[in-house]
PDB file of C-alpha atoms in Angstrom:
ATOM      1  CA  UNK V1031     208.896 108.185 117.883  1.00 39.00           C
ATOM      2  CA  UNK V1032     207.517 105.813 120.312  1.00 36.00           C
ATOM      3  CA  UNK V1033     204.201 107.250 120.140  1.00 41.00           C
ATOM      4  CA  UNK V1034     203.617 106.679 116.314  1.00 39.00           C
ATOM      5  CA  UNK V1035     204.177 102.911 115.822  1.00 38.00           C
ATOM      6  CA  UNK V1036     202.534 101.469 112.948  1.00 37.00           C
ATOM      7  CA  UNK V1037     200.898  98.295 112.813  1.00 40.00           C
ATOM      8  CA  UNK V1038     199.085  98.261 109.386  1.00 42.00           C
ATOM      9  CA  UNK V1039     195.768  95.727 110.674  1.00 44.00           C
ATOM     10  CA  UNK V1040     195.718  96.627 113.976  1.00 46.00           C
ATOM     11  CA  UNK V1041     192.210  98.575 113.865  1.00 51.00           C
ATOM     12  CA  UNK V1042     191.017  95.776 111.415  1.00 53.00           C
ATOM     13  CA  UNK V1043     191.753  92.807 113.607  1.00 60.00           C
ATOM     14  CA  UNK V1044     189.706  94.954 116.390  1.00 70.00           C
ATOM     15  CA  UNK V1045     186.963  95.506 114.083  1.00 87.00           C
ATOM     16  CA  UNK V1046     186.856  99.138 114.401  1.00 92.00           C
ATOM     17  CA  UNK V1047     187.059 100.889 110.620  1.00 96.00           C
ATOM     18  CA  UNK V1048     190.423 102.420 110.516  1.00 98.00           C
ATOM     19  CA  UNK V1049     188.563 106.152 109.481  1.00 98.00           C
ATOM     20  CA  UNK V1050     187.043 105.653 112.313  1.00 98.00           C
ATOM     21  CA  UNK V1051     190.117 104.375 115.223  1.00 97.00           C
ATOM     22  CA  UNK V1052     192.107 107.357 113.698  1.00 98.00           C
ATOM     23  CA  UNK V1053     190.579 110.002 115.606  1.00 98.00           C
ATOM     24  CA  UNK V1054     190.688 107.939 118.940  1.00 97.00           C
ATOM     25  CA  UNK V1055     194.144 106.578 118.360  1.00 95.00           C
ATOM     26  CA  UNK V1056     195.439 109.297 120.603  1.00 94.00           C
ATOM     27  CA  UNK V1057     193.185 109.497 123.175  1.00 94.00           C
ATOM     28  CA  UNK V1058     195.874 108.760 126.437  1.00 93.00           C
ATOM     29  CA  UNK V1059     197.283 112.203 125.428  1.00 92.00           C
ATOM     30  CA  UNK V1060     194.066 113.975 126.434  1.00 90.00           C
ATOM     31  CA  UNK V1061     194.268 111.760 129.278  1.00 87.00           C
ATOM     32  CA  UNK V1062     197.712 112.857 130.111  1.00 75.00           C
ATOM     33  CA  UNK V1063     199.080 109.668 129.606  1.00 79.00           C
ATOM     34  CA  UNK V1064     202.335 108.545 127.792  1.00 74.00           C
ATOM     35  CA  UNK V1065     201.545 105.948 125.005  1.00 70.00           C
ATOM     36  CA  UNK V1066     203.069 103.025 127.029  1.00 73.00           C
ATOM     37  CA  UNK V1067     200.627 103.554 129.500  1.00 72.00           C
ATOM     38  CA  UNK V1068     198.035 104.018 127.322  1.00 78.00           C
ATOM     39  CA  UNK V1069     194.761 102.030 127.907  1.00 83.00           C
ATOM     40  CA  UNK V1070     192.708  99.827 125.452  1.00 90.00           C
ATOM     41  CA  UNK V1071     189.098 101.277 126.271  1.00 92.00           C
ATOM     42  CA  UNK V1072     187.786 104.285 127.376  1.00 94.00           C
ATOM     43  CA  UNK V1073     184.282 104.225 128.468  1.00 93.00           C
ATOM     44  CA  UNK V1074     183.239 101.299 126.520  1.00 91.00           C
ATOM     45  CA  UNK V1075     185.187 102.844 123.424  1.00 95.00           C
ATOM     46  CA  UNK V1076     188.452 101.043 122.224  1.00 94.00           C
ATOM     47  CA  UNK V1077     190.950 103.981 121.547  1.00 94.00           C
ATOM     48  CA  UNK V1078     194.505 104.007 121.286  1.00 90.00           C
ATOM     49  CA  UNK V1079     194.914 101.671 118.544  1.00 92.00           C
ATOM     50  CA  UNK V1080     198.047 102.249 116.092  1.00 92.00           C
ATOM     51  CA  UNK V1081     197.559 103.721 112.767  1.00 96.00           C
ATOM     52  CA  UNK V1082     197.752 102.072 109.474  1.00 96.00           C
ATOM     53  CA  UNK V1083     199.935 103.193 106.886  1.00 97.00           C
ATOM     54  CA  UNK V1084     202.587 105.157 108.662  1.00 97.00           C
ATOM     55  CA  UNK V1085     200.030 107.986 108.814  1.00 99.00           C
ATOM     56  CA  UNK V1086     200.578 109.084 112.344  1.00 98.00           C
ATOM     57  CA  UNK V1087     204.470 108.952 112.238  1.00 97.00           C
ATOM     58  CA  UNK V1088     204.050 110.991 108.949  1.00 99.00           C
ATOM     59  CA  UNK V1089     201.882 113.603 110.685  1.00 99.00           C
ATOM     60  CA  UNK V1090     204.053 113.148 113.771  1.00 98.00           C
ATOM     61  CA  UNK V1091     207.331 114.307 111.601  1.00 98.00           C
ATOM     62  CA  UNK V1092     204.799 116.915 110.138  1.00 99.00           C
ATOM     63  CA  UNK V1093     205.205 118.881 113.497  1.00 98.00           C
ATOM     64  CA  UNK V1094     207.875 117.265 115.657  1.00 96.00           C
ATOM     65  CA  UNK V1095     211.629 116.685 114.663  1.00 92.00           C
ATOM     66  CA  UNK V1096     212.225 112.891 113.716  1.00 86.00           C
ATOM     67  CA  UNK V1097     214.336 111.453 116.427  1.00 70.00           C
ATOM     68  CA  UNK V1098     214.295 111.031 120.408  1.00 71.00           C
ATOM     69  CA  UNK V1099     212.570 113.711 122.077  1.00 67.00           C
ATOM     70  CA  UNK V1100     214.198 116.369 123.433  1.00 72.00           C
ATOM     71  CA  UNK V1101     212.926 119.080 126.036  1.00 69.00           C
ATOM     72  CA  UNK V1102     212.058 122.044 124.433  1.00 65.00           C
ATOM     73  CA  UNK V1103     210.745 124.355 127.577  1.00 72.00           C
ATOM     74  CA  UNK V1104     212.220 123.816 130.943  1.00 63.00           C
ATOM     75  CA  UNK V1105     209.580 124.877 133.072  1.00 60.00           C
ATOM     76  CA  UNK V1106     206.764 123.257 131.307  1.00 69.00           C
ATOM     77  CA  UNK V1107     206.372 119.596 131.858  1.00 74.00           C
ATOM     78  CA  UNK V1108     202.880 118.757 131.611  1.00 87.00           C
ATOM     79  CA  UNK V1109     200.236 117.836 128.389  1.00 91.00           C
ATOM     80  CA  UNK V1110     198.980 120.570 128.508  1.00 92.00           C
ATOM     81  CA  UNK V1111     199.672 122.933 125.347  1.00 95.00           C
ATOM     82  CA  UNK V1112     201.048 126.429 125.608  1.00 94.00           C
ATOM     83  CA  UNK V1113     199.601 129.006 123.634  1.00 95.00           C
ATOM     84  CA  UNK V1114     202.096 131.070 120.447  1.00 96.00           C
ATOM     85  CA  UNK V1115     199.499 133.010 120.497  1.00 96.00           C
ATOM     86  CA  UNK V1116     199.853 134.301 124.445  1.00 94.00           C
ATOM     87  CA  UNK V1117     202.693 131.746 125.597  1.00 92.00           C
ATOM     88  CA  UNK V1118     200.611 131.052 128.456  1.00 92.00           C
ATOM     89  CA  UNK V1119     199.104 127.313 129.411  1.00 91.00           C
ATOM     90  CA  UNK V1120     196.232 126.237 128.166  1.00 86.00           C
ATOM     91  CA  UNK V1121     193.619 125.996 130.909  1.00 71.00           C
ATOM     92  CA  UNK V1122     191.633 123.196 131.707  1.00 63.00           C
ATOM     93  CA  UNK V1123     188.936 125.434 133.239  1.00 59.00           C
ATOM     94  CA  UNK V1124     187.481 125.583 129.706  1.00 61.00           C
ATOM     95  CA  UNK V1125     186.240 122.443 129.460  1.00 67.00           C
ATOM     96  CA  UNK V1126     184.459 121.532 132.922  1.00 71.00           C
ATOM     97  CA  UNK V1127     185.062 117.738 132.543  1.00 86.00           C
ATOM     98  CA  UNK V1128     187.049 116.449 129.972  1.00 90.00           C
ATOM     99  CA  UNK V1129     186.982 112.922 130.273  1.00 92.00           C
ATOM    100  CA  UNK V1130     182.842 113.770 129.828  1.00 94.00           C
ATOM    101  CA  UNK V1131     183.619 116.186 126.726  1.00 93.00           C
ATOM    102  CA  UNK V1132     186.511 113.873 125.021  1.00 96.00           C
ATOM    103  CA  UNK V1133     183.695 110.406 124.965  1.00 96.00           C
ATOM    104  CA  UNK V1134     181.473 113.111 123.739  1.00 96.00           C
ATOM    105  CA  UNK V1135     183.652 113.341 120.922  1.00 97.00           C
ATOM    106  CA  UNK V1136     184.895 109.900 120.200  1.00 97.00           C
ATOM    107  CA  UNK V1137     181.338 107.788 120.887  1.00 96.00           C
ATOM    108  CA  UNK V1138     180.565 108.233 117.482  1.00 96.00           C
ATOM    109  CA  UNK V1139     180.815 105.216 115.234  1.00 97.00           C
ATOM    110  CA  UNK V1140     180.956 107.273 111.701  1.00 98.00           C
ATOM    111  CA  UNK V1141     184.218 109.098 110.131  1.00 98.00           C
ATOM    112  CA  UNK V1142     182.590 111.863 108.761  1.00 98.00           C
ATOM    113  CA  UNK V1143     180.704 112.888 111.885  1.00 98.00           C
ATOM    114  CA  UNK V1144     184.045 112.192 114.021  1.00 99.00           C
ATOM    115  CA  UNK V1145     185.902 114.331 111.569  1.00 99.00           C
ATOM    116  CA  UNK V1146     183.059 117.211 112.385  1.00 98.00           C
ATOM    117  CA  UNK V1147     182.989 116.903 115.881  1.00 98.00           C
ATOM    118  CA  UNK V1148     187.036 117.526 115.810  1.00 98.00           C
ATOM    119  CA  UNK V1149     187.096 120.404 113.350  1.00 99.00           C
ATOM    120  CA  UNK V1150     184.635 122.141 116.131  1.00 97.00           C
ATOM    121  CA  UNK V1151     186.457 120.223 119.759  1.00 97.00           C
ATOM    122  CA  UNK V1152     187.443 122.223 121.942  1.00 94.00           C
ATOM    123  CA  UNK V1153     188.889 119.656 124.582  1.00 94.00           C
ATOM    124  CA  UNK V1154     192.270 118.096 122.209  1.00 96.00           C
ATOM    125  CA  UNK V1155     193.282 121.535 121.740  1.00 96.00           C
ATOM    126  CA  UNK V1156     194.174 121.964 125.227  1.00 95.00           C
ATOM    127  CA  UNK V1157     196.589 119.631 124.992  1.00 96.00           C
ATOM    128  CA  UNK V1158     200.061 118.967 123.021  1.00 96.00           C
ATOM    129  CA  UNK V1159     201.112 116.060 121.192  1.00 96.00           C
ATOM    130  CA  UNK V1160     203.843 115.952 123.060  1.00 93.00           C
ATOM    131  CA  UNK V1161     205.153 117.666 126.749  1.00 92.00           C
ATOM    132  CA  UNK V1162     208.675 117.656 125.096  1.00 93.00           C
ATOM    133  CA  UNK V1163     207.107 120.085 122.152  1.00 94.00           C
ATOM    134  CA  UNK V1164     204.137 121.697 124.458  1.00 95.00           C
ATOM    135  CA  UNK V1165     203.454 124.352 121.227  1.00 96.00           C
ATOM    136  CA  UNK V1166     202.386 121.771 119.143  1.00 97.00           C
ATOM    137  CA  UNK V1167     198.207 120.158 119.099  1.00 98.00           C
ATOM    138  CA  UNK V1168     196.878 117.131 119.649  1.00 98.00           C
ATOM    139  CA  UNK V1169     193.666 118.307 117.540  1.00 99.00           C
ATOM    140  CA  UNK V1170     195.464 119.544 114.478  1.00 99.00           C
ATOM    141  CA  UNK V1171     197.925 115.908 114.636  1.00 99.00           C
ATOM    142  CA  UNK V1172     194.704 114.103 115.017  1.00 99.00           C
ATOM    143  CA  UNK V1173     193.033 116.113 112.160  1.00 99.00           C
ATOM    144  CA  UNK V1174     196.651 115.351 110.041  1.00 99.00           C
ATOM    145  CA  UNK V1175     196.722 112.059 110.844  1.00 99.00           C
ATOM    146  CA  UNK V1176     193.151 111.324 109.430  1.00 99.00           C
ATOM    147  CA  UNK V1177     194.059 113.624 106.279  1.00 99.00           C
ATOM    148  CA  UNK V1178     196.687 111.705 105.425  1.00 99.00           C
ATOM    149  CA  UNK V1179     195.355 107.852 106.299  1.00 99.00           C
ATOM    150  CA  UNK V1180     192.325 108.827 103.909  1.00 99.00           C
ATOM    151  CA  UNK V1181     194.852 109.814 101.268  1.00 99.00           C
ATOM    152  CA  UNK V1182     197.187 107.301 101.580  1.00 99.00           C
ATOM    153  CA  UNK V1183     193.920 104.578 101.502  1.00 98.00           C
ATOM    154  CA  UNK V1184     192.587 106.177  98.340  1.00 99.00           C
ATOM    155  CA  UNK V1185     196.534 105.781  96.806  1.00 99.00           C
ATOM    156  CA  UNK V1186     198.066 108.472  97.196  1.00 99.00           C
ATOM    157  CA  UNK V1187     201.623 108.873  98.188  1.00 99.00           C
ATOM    158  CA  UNK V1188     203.095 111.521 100.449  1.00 99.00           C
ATOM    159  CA  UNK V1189     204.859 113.470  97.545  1.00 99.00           C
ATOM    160  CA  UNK V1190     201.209 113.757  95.658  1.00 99.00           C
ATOM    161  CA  UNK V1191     199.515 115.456  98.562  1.00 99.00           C
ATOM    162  CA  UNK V1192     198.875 119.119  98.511  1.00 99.00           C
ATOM    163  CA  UNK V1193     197.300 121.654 100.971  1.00 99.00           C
ATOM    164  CA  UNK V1194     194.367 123.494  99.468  1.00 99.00           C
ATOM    165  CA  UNK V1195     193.100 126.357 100.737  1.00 98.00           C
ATOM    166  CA  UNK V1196     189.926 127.970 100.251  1.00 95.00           C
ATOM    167  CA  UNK V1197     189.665 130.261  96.968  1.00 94.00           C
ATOM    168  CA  UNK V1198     189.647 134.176  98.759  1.00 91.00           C
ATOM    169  CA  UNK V1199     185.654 134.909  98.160  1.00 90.00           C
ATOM    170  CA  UNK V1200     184.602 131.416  98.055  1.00 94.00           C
ATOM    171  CA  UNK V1201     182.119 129.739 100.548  1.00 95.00           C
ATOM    172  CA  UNK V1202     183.974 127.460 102.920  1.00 95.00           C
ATOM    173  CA  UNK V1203     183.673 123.676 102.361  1.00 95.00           C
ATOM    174  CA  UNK V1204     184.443 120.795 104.156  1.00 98.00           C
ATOM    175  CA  UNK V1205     185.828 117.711 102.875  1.00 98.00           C
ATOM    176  CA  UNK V1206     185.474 114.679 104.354  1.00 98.00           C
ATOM    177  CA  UNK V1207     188.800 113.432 106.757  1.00 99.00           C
ATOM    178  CA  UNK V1208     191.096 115.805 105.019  1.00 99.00           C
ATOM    179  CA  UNK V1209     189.511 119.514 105.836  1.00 99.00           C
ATOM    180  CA  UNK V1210     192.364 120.135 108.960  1.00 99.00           C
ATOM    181  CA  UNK V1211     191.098 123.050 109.700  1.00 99.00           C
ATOM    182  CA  UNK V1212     187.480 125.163 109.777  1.00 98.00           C
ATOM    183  CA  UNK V1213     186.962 128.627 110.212  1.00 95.00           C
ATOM    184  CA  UNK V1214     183.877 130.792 109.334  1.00 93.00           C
ATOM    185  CA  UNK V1215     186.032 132.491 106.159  1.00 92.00           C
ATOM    186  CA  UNK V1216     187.999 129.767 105.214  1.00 96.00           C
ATOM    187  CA  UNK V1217     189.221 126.211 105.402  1.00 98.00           C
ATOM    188  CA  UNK V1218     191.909 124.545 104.377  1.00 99.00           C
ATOM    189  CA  UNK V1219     193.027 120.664 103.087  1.00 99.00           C
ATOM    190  CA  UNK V1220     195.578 118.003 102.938  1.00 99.00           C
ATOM    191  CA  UNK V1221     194.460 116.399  99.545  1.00 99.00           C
ATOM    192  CA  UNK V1222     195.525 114.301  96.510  1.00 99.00           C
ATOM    193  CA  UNK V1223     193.202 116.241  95.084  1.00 98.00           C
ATOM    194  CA  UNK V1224     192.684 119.917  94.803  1.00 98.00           C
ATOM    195  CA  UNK V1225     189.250 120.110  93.347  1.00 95.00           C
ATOM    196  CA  UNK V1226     190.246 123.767  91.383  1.00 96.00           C
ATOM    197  CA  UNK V1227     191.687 125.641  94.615  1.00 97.00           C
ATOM    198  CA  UNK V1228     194.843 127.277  95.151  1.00 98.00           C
ATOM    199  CA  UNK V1229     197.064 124.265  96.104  1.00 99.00           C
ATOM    200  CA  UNK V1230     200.912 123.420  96.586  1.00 99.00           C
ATOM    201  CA  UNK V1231     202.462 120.162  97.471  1.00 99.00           C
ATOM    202  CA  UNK V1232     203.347 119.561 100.878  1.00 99.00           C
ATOM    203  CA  UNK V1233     207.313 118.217  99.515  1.00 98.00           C
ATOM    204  CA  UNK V1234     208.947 114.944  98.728  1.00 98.00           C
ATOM    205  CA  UNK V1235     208.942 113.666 102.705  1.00 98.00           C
ATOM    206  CA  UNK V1236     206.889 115.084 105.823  1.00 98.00           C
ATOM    207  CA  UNK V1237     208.912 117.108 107.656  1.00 98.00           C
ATOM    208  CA  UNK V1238     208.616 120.559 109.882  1.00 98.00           C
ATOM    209  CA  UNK V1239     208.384 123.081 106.814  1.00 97.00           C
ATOM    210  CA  UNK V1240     204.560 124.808 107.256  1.00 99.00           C
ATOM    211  CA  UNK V1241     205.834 128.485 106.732  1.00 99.00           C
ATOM    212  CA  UNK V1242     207.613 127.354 103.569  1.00 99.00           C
ATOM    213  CA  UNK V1243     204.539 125.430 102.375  1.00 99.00           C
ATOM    214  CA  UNK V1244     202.416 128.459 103.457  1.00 99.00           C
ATOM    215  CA  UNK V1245     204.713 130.629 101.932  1.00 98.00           C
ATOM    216  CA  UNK V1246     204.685 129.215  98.397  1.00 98.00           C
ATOM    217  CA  UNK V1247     200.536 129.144  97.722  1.00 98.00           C
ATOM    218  CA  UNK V1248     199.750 130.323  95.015  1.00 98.00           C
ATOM    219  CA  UNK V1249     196.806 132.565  96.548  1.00 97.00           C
ATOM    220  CA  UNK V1250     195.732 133.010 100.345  1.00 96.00           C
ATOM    221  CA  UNK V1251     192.374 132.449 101.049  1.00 95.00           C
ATOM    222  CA  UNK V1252     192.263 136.003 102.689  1.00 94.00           C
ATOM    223  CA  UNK V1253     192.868 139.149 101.504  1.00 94.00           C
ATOM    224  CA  UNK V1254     196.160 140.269 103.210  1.00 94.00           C
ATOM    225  CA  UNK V1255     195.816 144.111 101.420  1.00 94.00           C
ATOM    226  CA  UNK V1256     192.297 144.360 103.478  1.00 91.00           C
ATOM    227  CA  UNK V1257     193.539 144.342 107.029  1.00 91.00           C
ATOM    228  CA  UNK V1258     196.519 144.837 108.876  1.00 93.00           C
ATOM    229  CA  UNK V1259     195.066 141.288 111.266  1.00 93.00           C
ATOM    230  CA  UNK V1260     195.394 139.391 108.332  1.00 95.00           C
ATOM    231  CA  UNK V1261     198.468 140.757 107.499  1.00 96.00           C
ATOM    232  CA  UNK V1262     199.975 140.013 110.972  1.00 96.00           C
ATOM    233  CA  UNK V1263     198.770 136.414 110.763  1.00 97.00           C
ATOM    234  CA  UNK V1264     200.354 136.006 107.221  1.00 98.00           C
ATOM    235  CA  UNK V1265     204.158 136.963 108.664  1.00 98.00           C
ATOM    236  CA  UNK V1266     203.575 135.090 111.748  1.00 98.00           C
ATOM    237  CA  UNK V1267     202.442 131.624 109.776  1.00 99.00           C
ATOM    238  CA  UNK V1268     205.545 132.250 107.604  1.00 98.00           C
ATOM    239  CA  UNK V1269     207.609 131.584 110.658  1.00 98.00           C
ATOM    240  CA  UNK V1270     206.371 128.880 112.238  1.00 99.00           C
ATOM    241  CA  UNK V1271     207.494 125.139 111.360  1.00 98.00           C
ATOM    242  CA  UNK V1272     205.239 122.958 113.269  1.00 98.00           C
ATOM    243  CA  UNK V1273     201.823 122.168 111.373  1.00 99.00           C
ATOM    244  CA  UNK V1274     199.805 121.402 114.469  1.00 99.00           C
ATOM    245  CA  UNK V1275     201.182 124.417 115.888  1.00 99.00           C
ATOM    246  CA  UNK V1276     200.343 126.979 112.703  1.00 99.00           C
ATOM    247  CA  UNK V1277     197.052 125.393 112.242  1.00 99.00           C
ATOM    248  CA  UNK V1278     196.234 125.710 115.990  1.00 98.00           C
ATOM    249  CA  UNK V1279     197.455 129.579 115.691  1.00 98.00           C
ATOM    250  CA  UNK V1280     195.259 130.200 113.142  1.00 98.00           C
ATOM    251  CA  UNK V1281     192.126 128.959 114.918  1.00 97.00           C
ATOM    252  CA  UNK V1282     193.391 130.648 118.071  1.00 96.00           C
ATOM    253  CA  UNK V1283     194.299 134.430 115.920  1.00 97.00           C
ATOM    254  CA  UNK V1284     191.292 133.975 113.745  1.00 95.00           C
ATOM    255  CA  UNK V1285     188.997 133.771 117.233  1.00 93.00           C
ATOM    256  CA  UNK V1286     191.150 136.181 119.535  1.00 94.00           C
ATOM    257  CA  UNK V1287     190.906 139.364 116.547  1.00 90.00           C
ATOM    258  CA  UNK V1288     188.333 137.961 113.797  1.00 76.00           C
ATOM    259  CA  UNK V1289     190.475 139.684 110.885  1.00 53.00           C
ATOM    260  CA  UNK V1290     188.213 141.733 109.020  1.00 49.00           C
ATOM    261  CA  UNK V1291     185.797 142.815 111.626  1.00 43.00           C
ATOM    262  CA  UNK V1292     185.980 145.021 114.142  1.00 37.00           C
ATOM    263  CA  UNK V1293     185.387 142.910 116.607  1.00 38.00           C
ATOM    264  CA  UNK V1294     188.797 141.823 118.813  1.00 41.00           C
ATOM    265  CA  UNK V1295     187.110 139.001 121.022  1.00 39.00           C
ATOM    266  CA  UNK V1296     185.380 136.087 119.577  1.00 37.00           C
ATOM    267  CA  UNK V1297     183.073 133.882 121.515  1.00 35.00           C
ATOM    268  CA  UNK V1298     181.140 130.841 120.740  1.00 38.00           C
ATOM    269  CA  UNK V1299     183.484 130.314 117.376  1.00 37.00           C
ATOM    270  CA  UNK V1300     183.085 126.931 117.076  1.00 35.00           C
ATOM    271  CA  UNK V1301     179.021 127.041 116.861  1.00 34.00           C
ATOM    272  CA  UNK V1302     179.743 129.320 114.043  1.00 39.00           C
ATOM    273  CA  UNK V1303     182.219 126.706 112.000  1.00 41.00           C
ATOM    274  CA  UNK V1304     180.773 124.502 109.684  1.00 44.00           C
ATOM    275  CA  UNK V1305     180.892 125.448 106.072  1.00 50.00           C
ATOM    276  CA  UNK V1306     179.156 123.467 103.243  1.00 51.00           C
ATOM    277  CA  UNK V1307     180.318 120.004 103.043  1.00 50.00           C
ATOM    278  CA  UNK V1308     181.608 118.237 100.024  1.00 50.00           C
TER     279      UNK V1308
END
């Protein structure tokens, strides 16, 4: 994939901490720009830097097929990302500048407060990693790529990582670069190490299998028997391949019905996200 070249001292030679260049490493994208015409800086921040460690091809494989691209929907040839959830476009109108909202997000010179800001951005989740696959997101790749460079620098392989979810009951938590994905009930993790919740290994190599992996935990962290919502986004997650794809459904379900509640309409969701951090 052209987009996912590795050079493994690129960020070092630049200066920039690698925890750090991973969540800017993809900024053309949000720029509607193809990685060859990617630019170094982007007001006064250097972005688009190549990952160490094979971590963004890995994530890249995680919700793309390996190979040349191929179109996957006819009509739609832009960055921006269509919706599973309504199979309509993602509109721009919902951030009123982007270029202002994505240097709001990548100014930051510390991981764990870039690795906030994206659980809760709202701007790389308008946008695909990819116009060929316009279902998938460039915030859950980002958030996959940094999961998996923290792993892999703390020594863990590919075959040892696992996605955690939170135990059904428990208080959210964040964990620092490998949390993918916050919502008020629940989070979930791409980790070497569990920490006690329900866990199953992501498989020997990454490929395109998150209904299998979602299929095979041990315990949800929701209570499918308690609503027919959660129920609905249990089948649909067992169907869907693409990781950036399922986790971006889940933030999109979880905000358009709020399982659990009465409510059908959530506004203001990411102001609510957070958990306690680990």
């Amino acid at each position: 994939m052209s987009d996912a070249s590795v050079s493994s001292d690129a960020s070092r030679e630049s200066g920039v901490d690698p925890m750090v260049a991973v969540y800017r490493h993809d900024v053309h994208k949000a720029r509607s720009r193809s990685h060859e015409h990617a630019a170094e800086m982007f007001r006064g921040v250097r972005v688009n830097e190549s990952v160490p460690r094979s971590a963004d091809a890995d994530a890249a494989l995680l919700s793309r097929p390996r190979g040349e691209p191929e179109r996957t929907v006819d009509a739609h040839q832009s960055w921006f990302r269509l919706s599973l959830l309504t199979g309509e476009v993602t509109a721009s109108e919902a951030v009123d500048d982007i270029d202002a909202a994505l240097h709001e997000l990548i100014r930051c010179d510390d991981a764990t407060a870039l690795h906030e800001a994206w659980l809760n951005a709202t701007v790389p989740a308008v946008f695909s990693e990819s116009p060929y696959y316009p279902y998938t997101s460039l915030k859950f790749h980002t958030l996959l790529v940094a999961a998996l460079l923290d792993n892999y620098r703390a020594g863990f392989e590919f075959e040892e990582l696992f996605l955690a979810v939170t135990p059904r009951g428990a208080t959210p938590a964040i964990v620092p670069n490998r949390t993918v994905l916050s919502m008020p009930e629940f989070t979930l993790h791409v980790t070497g190490d569990p920490a006690g919740r329900p866990a199953v290994r992501l498989g020997d190599v990454p490929v395109r299998l998150f209904a299998d992996t979602w299929a095979r935990l041990p315990e949800f962290p929701f209570d499918v028997d308690a609503s027919r919502r959660w129920r609905v986004l249990d089948a649909q997650l067992r169907r869907i391949r693409s990781w950036s794809s399922a986790l971006q459904f889940i933030e999109e379900f979880v905000e358009a019905f709020e399982p659990g509640s009465n409510s059908q309409n959530r506004r203001g969701a990411a102001e609510s996200r957070g958990g306690r951090r680990e």
